[in-house]
mmCIF file of C-alpha atoms in Angstrom:
data_model
loop_
_atom_site.group_PDB
_atom_site.id
_atom_site.type_symbol
_atom_site.label_atom_id
_atom_site.label_comp_id
_atom_site.label_asym_id
_atom_site.label_seq_id
_atom_site.Cartn_x
_atom_site.Cartn_y
_atom_site.Cartn_z
ATOM 1 C CA MET A 1 87.985 106.055 100.841
ATOM 2 C CA THR A 2 88.236 103.356 98.185
ATOM 3 C CA THR A 3 90.588 103.090 95.230
ATOM 4 C CA GLU A 4 87.714 104.238 93.031
ATOM 5 C CA ASP A 5 87.129 107.258 95.285
ATOM 6 C CA ILE A 6 90.767 108.333 94.897
ATOM 7 C CA ILE A 7 90.631 107.899 91.128
ATOM 8 C CA GLU A 8 87.471 110.001 91.000
ATOM 9 C CA LEU A 9 89.028 112.626 93.280
ATOM 10 C CA ILE A 10 91.941 113.266 90.903
ATOM 11 C CA LYS A 11 90.020 112.931 87.659
ATOM 12 C CA ASN A 12 89.994 116.671 87.062
ATOM 13 C CA THR A 13 93.195 117.780 88.797
ATOM 14 C CA ASP A 14 96.876 116.962 88.802
ATOM 15 C CA LYS A 15 97.443 119.196 91.832
ATOM 16 C CA TYR A 16 97.479 116.356 94.354
ATOM 17 C CA ASN A 17 99.944 114.463 96.495
ATOM 18 C CA PHE A 18 99.202 111.403 98.619
ATOM 19 C CA HIS A 19 102.660 110.782 100.126
ATOM 20 C CA SER A 20 104.383 113.159 102.554
ATOM 21 C CA HIS A 21 106.251 113.117 105.861
ATOM 22 C CA THR A 22 106.443 115.494 108.804
ATOM 23 C CA GLN A 23 107.674 115.776 112.380
ATOM 24 C CA PHE A 24 105.787 112.620 113.340
ATOM 25 C CA CYS A 25 108.371 110.460 111.537
ATOM 26 C CA ASP A 26 111.457 111.420 109.523
ATOM 27 C CA GLY A 27 110.037 114.564 107.944
ATOM 28 C CA ARG A 28 111.890 117.833 108.420
ATOM 29 C CA ALA A 29 108.963 120.163 109.096
ATOM 30 C CA SER A 30 105.666 120.278 110.933
ATOM 31 C CA MET A 31 102.365 119.283 109.388
ATOM 32 C CA ALA A 32 101.298 122.932 109.437
ATOM 33 C CA GLU A 33 104.439 124.003 107.573
ATOM 34 C CA MET A 34 103.983 121.282 104.960
ATOM 35 C CA ALA A 35 100.323 122.184 104.447
ATOM 36 C CA GLU A 36 101.213 125.867 104.093
ATOM 37 C CA ALA A 37 103.837 125.036 101.450
ATOM 38 C CA ALA A 38 101.408 122.768 99.582
ATOM 39 C CA ALA A 39 98.725 125.451 99.542
ATOM 40 C CA ALA A 40 101.241 128.042 98.315
ATOM 41 C CA GLU A 41 102.178 125.647 95.503
ATOM 42 C CA GLY A 42 98.538 125.474 94.453
ATOM 43 C CA PHE A 43 97.684 121.929 95.507
ATOM 44 C CA ASP A 44 94.017 120.957 95.592
ATOM 45 C CA ILE A 45 94.634 117.753 97.574
ATOM 46 C CA TRP A 46 97.337 117.050 100.132
ATOM 47 C CA GLY A 47 97.764 113.728 101.908
ATOM 48 C CA PHE A 48 99.818 113.200 105.055
ATOM 49 C CA SER A 49 101.384 109.733 105.320
ATOM 50 C CA PRO A 50 103.886 109.385 108.182
ATOM 51 C CA HIS A 51 105.842 106.150 108.385
ATOM 52 C CA SER A 52 103.629 103.902 110.445
ATOM 53 C CA PRO A 53 104.477 102.617 113.891
ATOM 54 C CA LEU A 54 106.237 99.268 113.679
ATOM 55 C CA SER A 55 106.409 96.043 115.619
ATOM 56 C CA GLN A 56 110.054 97.010 116.284
ATOM 57 C CA SER A 57 111.428 100.406 117.278
ATOM 58 C CA GLU A 58 112.893 102.390 114.366
ATOM 59 C CA PRO A 59 114.009 106.051 114.415
ATOM 60 C CA CYS A 60 112.314 106.951 111.117
ATOM 61 C CA ASN A 61 108.881 105.630 112.109
ATOM 62 C CA MET A 62 106.278 107.304 114.258
ATOM 63 C CA LYS A 63 105.513 105.929 117.703
ATOM 64 C CA PHE A 64 102.242 104.251 118.614
ATOM 65 C CA GLU A 65 101.791 106.762 121.437
ATOM 66 C CA ASP A 66 101.883 109.668 118.940
ATOM 67 C CA MET A 67 98.955 108.426 116.875
ATOM 68 C CA ASP A 68 96.281 110.445 118.677
ATOM 69 C CA ALA A 69 98.318 113.652 118.360
ATOM 70 C CA TYR A 70 98.852 113.024 114.643
ATOM 71 C CA LEU A 71 95.176 112.404 113.979
ATOM 72 C CA ALA A 72 94.186 115.462 116.007
ATOM 73 C CA GLU A 73 96.561 117.744 114.064
ATOM 74 C CA ALA A 74 95.327 116.324 110.767
ATOM 75 C CA SER A 75 91.746 117.031 111.818
ATOM 76 C CA ARG A 76 92.659 120.589 112.797
ATOM 77 C CA LEU A 77 94.337 121.243 109.461
ATOM 78 C CA LYS A 78 91.342 119.842 107.588
ATOM 79 C CA ASP A 79 89.279 122.602 109.219
ATOM 80 C CA VAL A 80 91.920 125.275 108.552
ATOM 81 C CA TYR A 81 92.043 124.479 104.821
ATOM 82 C CA ASP A 82 88.380 123.610 104.341
ATOM 83 C CA GLY A 83 87.242 124.997 100.995
ATOM 84 C CA LYS A 84 90.821 125.823 99.963
ATOM 85 C CA MET A 85 92.685 122.505 99.891
ATOM 86 C CA LYS A 86 91.492 119.018 100.742
ATOM 87 C CA ILE A 87 93.615 117.541 103.551
ATOM 88 C CA LEU A 88 93.681 113.742 103.740
ATOM 89 C CA THR A 89 94.937 111.536 106.559
ATOM 90 C CA SER A 90 96.948 108.404 105.845
ATOM 91 C CA LEU A 91 99.943 106.346 106.925
ATOM 92 C CA GLU A 92 102.764 104.812 104.928
ATOM 93 C CA ILE A 93 102.432 101.340 106.384
ATOM 94 C CA ASP A 94 105.269 98.840 106.304
ATOM 95 C CA TYR A 95 104.702 95.160 105.648
ATOM 96 C CA MET A 96 106.824 93.088 108.038
ATOM 97 C CA SER A 97 105.143 89.682 108.169
ATOM 98 C CA PRO A 98 101.737 87.960 107.941
ATOM 99 C CA ASP A 99 101.176 89.326 111.459
ATOM 100 C CA PHE A 100 102.118 92.940 110.735
ATOM 101 C CA GLY A 101 101.148 95.035 107.751
ATOM 102 C CA PRO A 102 98.374 97.277 106.419
ATOM 103 C CA HIS A 103 95.942 94.357 106.629
ATOM 104 C CA ILE A 104 95.983 93.989 110.431
ATOM 105 C CA ASP A 105 93.117 95.225 112.599
ATOM 106 C CA TYR A 106 95.124 98.045 114.165
ATOM 107 C CA PHE A 107 95.589 99.865 110.855
ATOM 108 C CA GLN A 108 92.185 98.908 109.491
ATOM 109 C CA ASN A 109 90.439 100.397 112.525
ATOM 110 C CA LEU A 110 92.222 103.751 112.454
ATOM 111 C CA PRO A 111 90.146 106.660 111.030
ATOM 112 C CA LEU A 112 92.303 107.090 107.930
ATOM 113 C CA ASP A 113 91.123 108.427 104.582
ATOM 114 C CA TYR A 114 93.283 105.905 102.727
ATOM 115 C CA ARG A 115 96.283 103.646 103.324
ATOM 116 C CA LEU A 116 99.579 103.741 101.452
ATOM 117 C CA ALA A 117 101.716 100.612 101.785
ATOM 118 C CA SER A 118 105.440 100.178 101.162
ATOM 119 C CA VAL A 119 108.320 97.850 101.916
ATOM 120 C CA HIS A 120 111.485 99.268 103.500
ATOM 121 C CA PHE A 121 112.715 96.388 105.660
ATOM 122 C CA VAL A 122 114.095 93.066 104.464
ATOM 123 C CA PRO A 123 114.933 90.188 106.834
ATOM 124 C CA ASN A 124 118.388 88.680 106.477
ATOM 125 C CA GLN A 125 119.067 84.961 106.278
ATOM 126 C CA GLU A 126 118.852 84.743 110.064
ATOM 127 C CA GLY A 127 115.522 86.571 110.216
ATOM 128 C CA VAL A 128 116.875 89.917 111.414
ATOM 129 C CA TRP A 129 114.978 92.824 109.845
ATOM 130 C CA LEU A 130 117.196 95.521 108.329
ATOM 131 C CA ASP A 131 116.199 98.842 106.772
ATOM 132 C CA CYS A 132 117.262 98.765 103.101
ATOM 133 C CA ASP A 133 116.255 102.362 102.428
ATOM 134 C CA GLY A 134 118.309 105.449 103.249
ATOM 135 C CA LYS A 135 121.989 106.088 102.664
ATOM 136 C CA PHE A 136 123.923 103.700 100.447
ATOM 137 C CA GLU A 137 126.810 103.539 102.896
ATOM 138 C CA ARG A 138 124.580 101.933 105.503
ATOM 139 C CA PHE A 139 123.060 99.573 102.941
ATOM 140 C CA ALA A 140 126.551 98.508 101.840
ATOM 141 C CA GLU A 141 127.410 97.631 105.437
ATOM 142 C CA TYR A 142 124.189 95.669 105.834
ATOM 143 C CA LEU A 143 124.828 93.886 102.533
ATOM 144 C CA LYS A 144 128.300 92.824 103.606
ATOM 145 C CA ASP A 145 127.715 92.007 107.265
ATOM 146 C CA GLY A 146 123.966 91.376 107.480
ATOM 147 C CA TYR A 147 123.126 89.676 104.186
ATOM 148 C CA HIS A 148 126.502 87.921 103.713
ATOM 149 C CA GLY A 149 127.105 89.793 100.450
ATOM 150 C CA ASP A 150 124.109 88.183 98.737
ATOM 151 C CA LEU A 151 122.552 91.027 96.750
ATOM 152 C CA ARG A 152 120.181 88.776 94.843
ATOM 153 C CA TYR A 153 118.821 87.418 98.129
ATOM 154 C CA VAL A 154 118.068 90.946 99.391
ATOM 155 C CA THR A 155 116.437 91.956 96.115
ATOM 156 C CA GLU A 156 114.291 88.853 95.753
ATOM 157 C CA LYS A 157 113.236 88.959 99.412
ATOM 158 C CA TYR A 158 112.234 92.611 99.026
ATOM 159 C CA PHE A 159 109.973 91.853 96.067
ATOM 160 C CA GLU A 160 108.618 88.776 97.829
ATOM 161 C CA HIS A 161 107.357 91.016 100.620
ATOM 162 C CA VAL A 162 105.847 93.500 98.149
ATOM 163 C CA ILE A 163 103.902 90.623 96.623
ATOM 164 C CA ARG A 164 102.855 89.179 100.006
ATOM 165 C CA MET A 165 101.653 92.662 100.947
ATOM 166 C CA LEU A 166 99.590 92.901 97.759
ATOM 167 C CA GLU A 167 98.096 89.484 98.390
ATOM 168 C CA ARG A 168 96.963 90.427 101.905
ATOM 169 C CA GLY A 169 95.658 93.810 100.843
ATOM 170 C CA GLY A 170 94.182 96.382 103.184
ATOM 171 C CA PHE A 171 95.472 99.450 101.319
ATOM 172 C CA GLU A 172 94.667 101.632 98.321
ATOM 173 C CA ILE A 173 98.066 102.905 97.112
ATOM 174 C CA LEU A 174 101.230 100.850 96.552
ATOM 175 C CA GLY A 175 104.278 102.968 97.362
ATOM 176 C CA HIS A 176 107.570 102.998 95.360
ATOM 177 C CA PHE A 177 107.434 99.267 94.597
ATOM 178 C CA ASP A 178 111.040 98.946 93.362
ATOM 179 C CA LYS A 179 112.678 101.164 95.991
ATOM 180 C CA ILE A 180 115.229 98.428 96.735
ATOM 181 C CA ALA A 181 116.895 99.356 93.436
ATOM 182 C CA GLY A 182 117.828 102.745 94.842
ATOM 183 C CA ASN A 183 120.622 101.091 96.802
ATOM 184 C CA ALA A 184 120.893 97.671 95.168
ATOM 185 C CA ALA A 185 121.581 99.158 91.727
ATOM 186 C CA LEU A 186 124.423 101.164 93.221
ATOM 187 C CA ALA A 187 125.907 97.927 94.501
ATOM 188 C CA ASP A 188 125.448 96.355 91.046
ATOM 189 C CA PRO A 189 124.768 98.793 88.172
ATOM 190 C CA GLU A 190 123.650 95.872 85.975
ATOM 191 C CA LEU A 191 120.972 94.740 88.430
ATOM 192 C CA GLU A 192 117.981 96.201 86.611
ATOM 193 C CA ASN A 193 119.185 94.766 83.296
ATOM 194 C CA GLN A 194 118.917 91.197 84.556
ATOM 195 C CA GLY A 195 116.080 89.048 83.270
ATOM 196 C CA TRP A 196 115.296 87.699 86.733
ATOM 197 C CA TYR A 197 114.940 91.261 88.036
ATOM 198 C CA GLU A 198 112.526 92.238 85.256
ATOM 199 C CA ALA A 199 110.509 89.113 86.051
ATOM 200 C CA LEU A 200 110.120 90.359 89.630
ATOM 201 C CA VAL A 201 108.833 93.706 88.353
ATOM 202 C CA ASP A 202 106.373 91.921 86.072
ATOM 203 C CA ASP A 203 105.145 89.851 89.019
ATOM 204 C CA VAL A 204 104.468 92.964 91.091
ATOM 205 C CA ILE A 205 102.547 94.622 88.254
ATOM 206 C CA SER A 206 100.461 91.487 87.761
ATOM 207 C CA HIS A 207 99.665 91.305 91.476
ATOM 208 C CA ALA A 208 98.813 95.039 91.521
ATOM 209 C CA GLN A 209 96.298 94.404 88.720
ATOM 210 C CA THR A 210 94.712 91.570 90.660
ATOM 211 C CA ALA A 211 94.649 93.548 93.906
ATOM 212 C CA LYS A 212 93.112 96.549 92.107
ATOM 213 C CA VAL A 213 95.360 99.043 93.871
ATOM 214 C CA ILE A 214 96.746 102.340 92.646
ATOM 215 C CA VAL A 215 100.466 102.267 91.860
ATOM 216 C CA GLU A 216 102.525 105.230 92.984
ATOM 217 C CA ILE A 217 105.162 106.801 90.793
ATOM 218 C CA ASN A 218 107.441 108.343 93.377
ATOM 219 C CA THR A 219 109.175 111.485 92.126
ATOM 220 C CA LYS A 220 111.279 112.331 95.186
ATOM 221 C CA SER A 221 114.639 111.174 93.809
ATOM 222 C CA LEU A 222 114.543 112.801 90.382
ATOM 223 C CA ALA A 223 116.694 115.797 91.312
ATOM 224 C CA ASP A 224 119.448 114.034 93.256
ATOM 225 C CA LYS A 225 119.414 110.487 91.860
ATOM 226 C CA LYS A 226 117.993 111.172 88.383
ATOM 227 C CA ARG A 227 115.380 108.420 88.701
ATOM 228 C CA TYR A 228 111.860 107.586 89.713
ATOM 229 C CA PHE A 229 110.429 104.655 91.660
ATOM 230 C CA PRO A 230 109.300 102.610 89.847
ATOM 231 C CA ALA A 231 112.015 103.255 87.276
ATOM 232 C CA LEU A 232 111.054 104.985 84.042
ATOM 233 C CA ARG A 233 111.960 101.857 82.080
ATOM 234 C CA TRP A 234 108.960 100.050 83.622
ATOM 235 C CA TRP A 235 106.342 102.705 82.932
ATOM 236 C CA SER A 236 105.340 101.246 79.581
ATOM 237 C CA LYS A 237 104.521 97.995 81.387
ATOM 238 C CA LEU A 238 102.339 99.888 83.863
ATOM 239 C CA LYS A 239 100.564 101.728 81.069
ATOM 240 C CA ALA A 240 100.008 98.513 79.115
ATOM 241 C CA ALA A 241 98.634 96.819 82.231
ATOM 242 C CA GLY A 242 96.149 99.641 82.719
ATOM 243 C CA VAL A 243 96.809 99.985 86.438
ATOM 244 C CA PRO A 244 95.791 103.354 87.885
ATOM 245 C CA ILE A 245 98.705 105.682 88.674
ATOM 246 C CA VAL A 246 99.344 108.575 91.025
ATOM 247 C CA PHE A 247 102.401 110.828 91.021
ATOM 248 C CA ASN A 248 103.632 111.502 94.558
ATOM 249 C CA SER A 249 106.524 113.660 95.724
ATOM 250 C CA ASP A 250 107.139 111.772 98.995
ATOM 251 C CA ALA A 251 108.050 115.190 100.386
ATOM 252 C CA HIS A 252 110.046 115.464 103.616
ATOM 253 C CA TYR A 253 110.741 119.215 103.265
ATOM 254 C CA PRO A 254 108.375 122.131 102.528
ATOM 255 C CA ASP A 255 110.357 123.197 99.480
ATOM 256 C CA LYS A 256 110.034 119.698 97.995
ATOM 257 C CA VAL A 257 106.236 119.376 98.009
ATOM 258 C CA ASN A 258 106.072 119.308 94.206
ATOM 259 C CA ALA A 259 109.546 117.914 93.491
ATOM 260 C CA GLY A 260 109.747 115.961 90.235
ATOM 261 C CA ARG A 261 106.011 115.750 89.658
ATOM 262 C CA ARG A 262 105.752 118.011 86.625
ATOM 263 C CA GLU A 263 108.565 116.172 84.872
ATOM 264 C CA ALA A 264 106.910 112.852 85.696
ATOM 265 C CA PHE A 265 103.561 113.896 84.212
ATOM 266 C CA GLU A 266 105.332 114.936 81.024
ATOM 267 C CA ALA A 267 107.325 111.688 80.844
ATOM 268 C CA TRP A 268 104.159 109.627 81.352
ATOM 269 C CA ALA A 269 102.329 111.503 78.599
ATOM 270 C CA ALA A 270 105.214 110.809 76.218
ATOM 271 C CA ILE A 271 104.916 107.008 76.535
#
Protein backbone atom coordinates (compact mmCIF):
# COMPACT_ATOMS: atom_id res chain seq x y z
CA MET A 1 0.00 0.00 0.00
CA THR A 2 1.43 3.36 -1.03
CA THR A 3 0.98 6.77 0.55
CA GLU A 4 -1.48 7.56 -2.23
CA ASP A 5 -3.43 4.37 -1.50
CA ILE A 6 -3.83 5.38 2.16
CA ILE A 7 -4.94 8.88 1.21
CA GLU A 8 -7.50 7.41 -1.19
CA LEU A 9 -8.66 4.93 1.45
CA ILE A 10 -9.60 7.67 3.93
CA LYS A 11 -10.95 10.17 1.43
CA ASN A 12 -14.55 9.46 2.36
CA THR A 13 -14.23 8.42 6.01
CA ASP A 14 -12.77 9.72 9.24
CA LYS A 15 -13.48 6.41 10.98
CA TYR A 16 -9.94 5.09 10.67
CA ASN A 17 -6.91 4.47 12.84
CA PHE A 18 -3.47 3.37 11.66
CA HIS A 19 -1.65 3.18 15.01
CA SER A 20 -2.49 0.69 17.77
CA HIS A 21 -0.79 -1.76 20.12
CA THR A 22 -1.74 -5.14 21.53
CA GLN A 23 -0.35 -8.11 23.44
CA PHE A 24 2.49 -8.46 20.94
CA CYS A 25 4.23 -5.40 22.41
CA ASP A 26 3.19 -3.04 25.21
CA GLY A 27 -0.53 -3.05 24.49
CA ARG A 28 -2.92 -4.05 27.25
CA ALA A 29 -5.33 -6.25 25.29
CA SER A 30 -5.36 -8.86 22.57
CA MET A 31 -5.72 -8.07 18.90
CA ALA A 32 -9.19 -9.62 18.95
CA GLU A 33 -10.26 -7.41 21.86
CA MET A 34 -8.93 -4.28 20.17
CA ALA A 35 -10.66 -5.15 16.89
CA GLU A 36 -13.94 -5.80 18.71
CA ALA A 37 -13.71 -2.41 20.45
CA ALA A 38 -12.88 -0.65 17.17
CA ALA A 39 -15.83 -2.26 15.41
CA ALA A 40 -18.15 -1.31 18.29
CA GLU A 41 -16.91 2.28 17.96
CA GLY A 42 -17.88 2.27 14.29
CA PHE A 43 -14.45 2.26 12.67
CA ASP A 44 -14.27 1.48 8.96
CA ILE A 45 -10.49 0.93 8.99
CA TRP A 46 -8.32 -0.39 11.81
CA GLY A 47 -4.56 -0.77 11.59
CA PHE A 48 -2.45 -2.86 13.95
CA SER A 49 1.08 -1.51 14.48
CA PRO A 50 3.01 -3.27 17.26
CA HIS A 51 6.38 -1.83 18.21
CA SER A 52 8.77 -3.56 15.87
CA PRO A 53 11.44 -6.01 16.94
CA LEU A 54 14.71 -4.21 17.60
CA SER A 55 18.41 -4.84 17.20
CA GLN A 56 18.51 -4.74 21.02
CA SER A 57 16.12 -6.38 23.47
CA GLU A 58 13.49 -4.01 24.88
CA PRO A 59 10.43 -4.95 26.98
CA CYS A 60 8.00 -2.75 25.03
CA ASN A 61 8.90 -4.17 21.61
CA MET A 62 7.73 -7.39 20.05
CA LYS A 63 10.16 -10.25 19.58
CA PHE A 64 11.38 -11.43 16.19
CA GLU A 65 10.14 -14.93 17.01
CA ASP A 66 6.57 -13.62 17.47
CA MET A 67 6.30 -12.16 13.98
CA ASP A 68 4.67 -15.21 12.38
CA ALA A 69 2.06 -15.41 15.15
CA TYR A 70 1.28 -11.71 14.78
CA LEU A 71 0.85 -11.93 11.02
CA ALA A 72 -1.30 -15.05 11.35
CA GLU A 73 -3.64 -13.39 13.87
CA ALA A 74 -3.90 -10.29 11.69
CA SER A 75 -4.83 -12.48 8.72
CA ARG A 76 -7.46 -14.28 10.78
CA LEU A 77 -9.03 -11.03 11.93
CA LYS A 78 -9.09 -9.71 8.36
CA ASP A 79 -11.34 -12.67 7.52
CA VAL A 80 -13.48 -12.22 10.64
CA TYR A 81 -14.20 -8.56 9.84
CA ASP A 82 -14.33 -8.86 6.05
CA GLY A 83 -17.11 -6.63 4.76
CA LYS A 84 -17.56 -4.97 8.17
CA MET A 85 -14.24 -3.28 8.95
CA LYS A 86 -11.00 -3.23 6.99
CA ILE A 87 -8.16 -4.68 9.09
CA LEU A 88 -4.66 -3.57 8.10
CA THR A 89 -1.32 -5.02 9.17
CA SER A 90 1.61 -2.78 10.03
CA LEU A 91 4.47 -2.23 12.45
CA GLU A 92 5.62 0.86 14.29
CA ILE A 93 9.25 0.61 13.26
CA ASP A 94 12.02 2.30 15.19
CA TYR A 95 14.96 3.96 13.48
CA MET A 96 18.18 3.08 15.33
CA SER A 97 20.96 3.62 12.80
CA PRO A 98 21.75 3.45 9.06
CA ASP A 99 21.79 -0.33 9.58
CA PHE A 100 18.44 -0.61 11.37
CA GLY A 101 15.20 1.11 10.50
CA PRO A 102 12.12 0.79 8.29
CA HIS A 103 14.34 0.89 5.20
CA ILE A 104 16.17 -2.40 5.84
CA ASP A 105 15.35 -5.57 3.91
CA TYR A 106 13.82 -7.35 6.89
CA PHE A 107 10.98 -4.84 7.24
CA GLN A 108 10.64 -4.25 3.51
CA ASN A 109 10.14 -7.97 2.86
CA LEU A 110 7.45 -8.51 5.48
CA PRO A 111 3.87 -8.78 4.10
CA LEU A 112 2.69 -5.52 5.67
CA ASP A 113 -0.05 -3.28 4.33
CA TYR A 114 1.91 -0.17 5.29
CA ARG A 115 4.77 0.88 7.57
CA LEU A 116 4.60 3.46 10.35
CA ALA A 117 7.96 4.79 11.52
CA SER A 118 8.84 6.54 14.78
CA VAL A 119 11.79 7.44 16.96
CA HIS A 120 11.76 6.43 20.63
CA PHE A 121 15.44 5.78 21.37
CA VAL A 122 18.22 8.34 21.49
CA PRO A 123 21.90 7.40 21.89
CA ASN A 124 23.80 9.18 24.64
CA GLN A 125 27.20 10.79 24.18
CA GLU A 126 28.83 7.39 24.62
CA GLY A 127 26.60 5.71 22.04
CA VAL A 128 24.32 3.90 24.49
CA TRP A 129 20.72 3.82 23.25
CA LEU A 130 18.14 4.92 25.83
CA ASP A 131 14.35 4.94 25.55
CA CYS A 132 13.19 8.57 25.85
CA ASP A 133 9.49 7.70 25.80
CA GLY A 134 7.45 6.51 28.77
CA LYS A 135 7.36 7.86 32.30
CA PHE A 136 9.02 11.19 33.02
CA GLU A 137 10.69 9.84 36.15
CA ARG A 138 12.72 7.40 34.08
CA PHE A 139 13.54 10.07 31.50
CA ALA A 140 14.75 12.39 34.27
CA GLU A 141 17.12 9.68 35.49
CA TYR A 142 18.40 9.07 31.98
CA LEU A 143 18.84 12.81 31.45
CA LYS A 144 20.90 13.17 34.61
CA ASP A 145 22.95 9.98 34.51
CA GLY A 146 22.86 8.95 30.84
CA TYR A 147 22.94 12.24 28.95
CA HIS A 148 24.99 14.20 31.53
CA GLY A 149 22.15 16.68 32.03
CA ASP A 150 22.34 17.92 28.43
CA LEU A 151 18.70 18.34 27.42
CA ARG A 152 19.51 20.14 24.19
CA TYR A 153 21.75 17.25 23.13
CA VAL A 154 18.92 14.73 23.67
CA THR A 155 16.41 16.89 21.82
CA GLU A 156 18.64 17.65 18.84
CA LYS A 157 19.77 14.02 18.56
CA TYR A 158 16.14 12.87 18.60
CA PHE A 159 15.22 15.16 15.70
CA GLU A 160 18.40 14.21 13.88
CA HIS A 161 17.24 10.60 13.85
CA VAL A 162 13.74 11.58 12.69
CA ILE A 163 15.35 13.37 9.75
CA ARG A 164 17.76 10.51 8.98
CA MET A 165 14.77 8.17 9.03
CA LEU A 166 12.90 10.38 6.56
CA GLU A 167 15.92 10.53 4.30
CA ARG A 168 16.23 6.73 4.16
CA GLY A 169 12.51 6.20 3.70
CA GLY A 170 10.83 2.83 3.49
CA PHE A 171 7.59 3.85 5.23
CA GLU A 172 4.30 5.61 4.54
CA ILE A 173 3.35 7.22 7.88
CA LEU A 174 5.60 9.29 10.16
CA GLY A 175 4.61 8.72 13.78
CA HIS A 176 4.45 11.43 16.51
CA PHE A 177 7.48 13.32 15.17
CA ASP A 178 7.99 15.54 18.24
CA LYS A 179 7.35 12.90 20.90
CA ILE A 180 10.60 13.85 22.65
CA ALA A 181 8.80 16.98 23.87
CA GLY A 182 6.49 14.85 25.98
CA ASN A 183 9.29 14.41 28.50
CA ALA A 184 11.78 17.10 27.47
CA ALA A 185 9.23 19.89 27.90
CA LEU A 186 8.57 18.68 31.42
CA ALA A 187 12.27 19.01 32.13
CA ASP A 188 12.24 22.52 30.60
CA PRO A 189 8.79 24.11 30.13
CA GLU A 190 10.34 26.75 27.83
CA LEU A 191 11.79 24.16 25.45
CA GLU A 192 9.18 24.48 22.71
CA ASN A 193 9.40 28.28 22.82
CA GLN A 194 13.05 28.25 21.78
CA GLY A 195 13.92 29.33 18.26
CA TRP A 196 16.34 26.44 17.78
CA TYR A 197 13.58 23.98 18.71
CA GLU A 198 11.14 25.49 16.20
CA ALA A 199 13.86 25.24 13.56
CA LEU A 200 14.07 21.50 14.22
CA VAL A 201 10.30 21.18 13.73
CA ASP A 202 10.53 23.14 10.48
CA ASP A 203 13.31 20.82 9.28
CA VAL A 204 11.19 17.74 9.92
CA ILE A 205 8.21 19.20 8.06
CA SER A 206 10.42 20.10 5.11
CA HIS A 207 11.88 16.59 5.00
CA ALA A 208 8.38 15.08 5.28
CA GLN A 209 7.36 17.11 2.22
CA THR A 210 10.35 15.86 0.27
CA ALA A 211 9.83 12.26 1.39
CA LYS A 212 6.13 12.45 0.47
CA VAL A 213 5.02 10.67 3.62
CA ILE A 214 1.85 11.07 5.64
CA VAL A 215 2.34 12.84 8.97
CA GLU A 216 0.52 11.42 11.96
CA ILE A 217 -1.23 13.61 14.48
CA ASN A 218 -1.16 11.41 17.55
CA THR A 219 -4.13 11.98 19.85
CA LYS A 220 -3.28 9.53 22.64
CA SER A 221 -2.12 12.09 25.21
CA LEU A 222 -4.94 14.62 24.94
CA ALA A 223 -6.85 13.39 28.00
CA ASP A 224 -3.96 12.99 30.44
CA LYS A 225 -1.33 15.41 29.13
CA LYS A 226 -3.58 17.92 27.35
CA ARG A 227 -1.50 17.82 24.16
CA TYR A 228 -1.05 16.20 20.80
CA PHE A 229 2.07 15.01 18.98
CA PRO A 230 2.98 17.01 17.00
CA ALA A 231 1.92 19.87 19.25
CA LEU A 232 -1.09 21.94 18.24
CA ARG A 233 1.13 25.00 17.83
CA TRP A 234 2.77 23.37 14.78
CA TRP A 235 -0.40 22.38 12.95
CA SER A 236 -0.60 25.60 10.97
CA LYS A 237 2.87 24.83 9.61
CA LEU A 238 1.71 21.36 8.56
CA LYS A 239 -1.38 22.77 6.90
CA ALA A 240 0.63 25.44 5.09
CA ALA A 241 3.10 22.81 3.89
CA GLY A 242 0.27 20.74 2.46
CA VAL A 243 1.55 17.46 3.87
CA PRO A 244 -1.11 14.75 4.15
CA ILE A 245 -2.33 14.08 7.70
CA VAL A 246 -3.88 11.19 9.57
CA PHE A 247 -5.31 11.30 13.09
CA ASN A 248 -4.28 8.23 15.10
CA SER A 249 -5.20 7.27 18.65
CA ASP A 250 -2.10 5.13 19.29
CA ALA A 251 -4.45 2.99 21.39
CA HIS A 252 -3.04 0.55 23.95
CA TYR A 253 -6.41 -0.18 25.61
CA PRO A 254 -9.78 -1.15 24.08
CA ASP A 255 -11.55 1.80 25.68
CA LYS A 256 -9.05 4.21 24.10
CA VAL A 257 -9.50 3.24 20.44
CA ASN A 258 -10.96 6.64 19.56
CA ALA A 259 -9.30 8.72 22.29
CA GLY A 260 -8.78 12.36 21.31
CA ARG A 261 -9.55 11.90 17.64
CA ARG A 262 -12.82 13.81 17.47
CA GLU A 263 -11.31 16.79 19.27
CA ALA A 264 -8.32 16.69 16.91
CA PHE A 265 -10.50 16.74 13.79
CA GLU A 266 -12.34 19.76 15.16
CA ALA A 267 -9.10 21.56 16.06
CA TRP A 268 -7.67 20.90 12.59
CA ALA A 269 -10.79 22.25 10.90
CA ALA A 270 -10.53 25.43 12.97
CA ILE A 271 -7.05 26.32 11.66
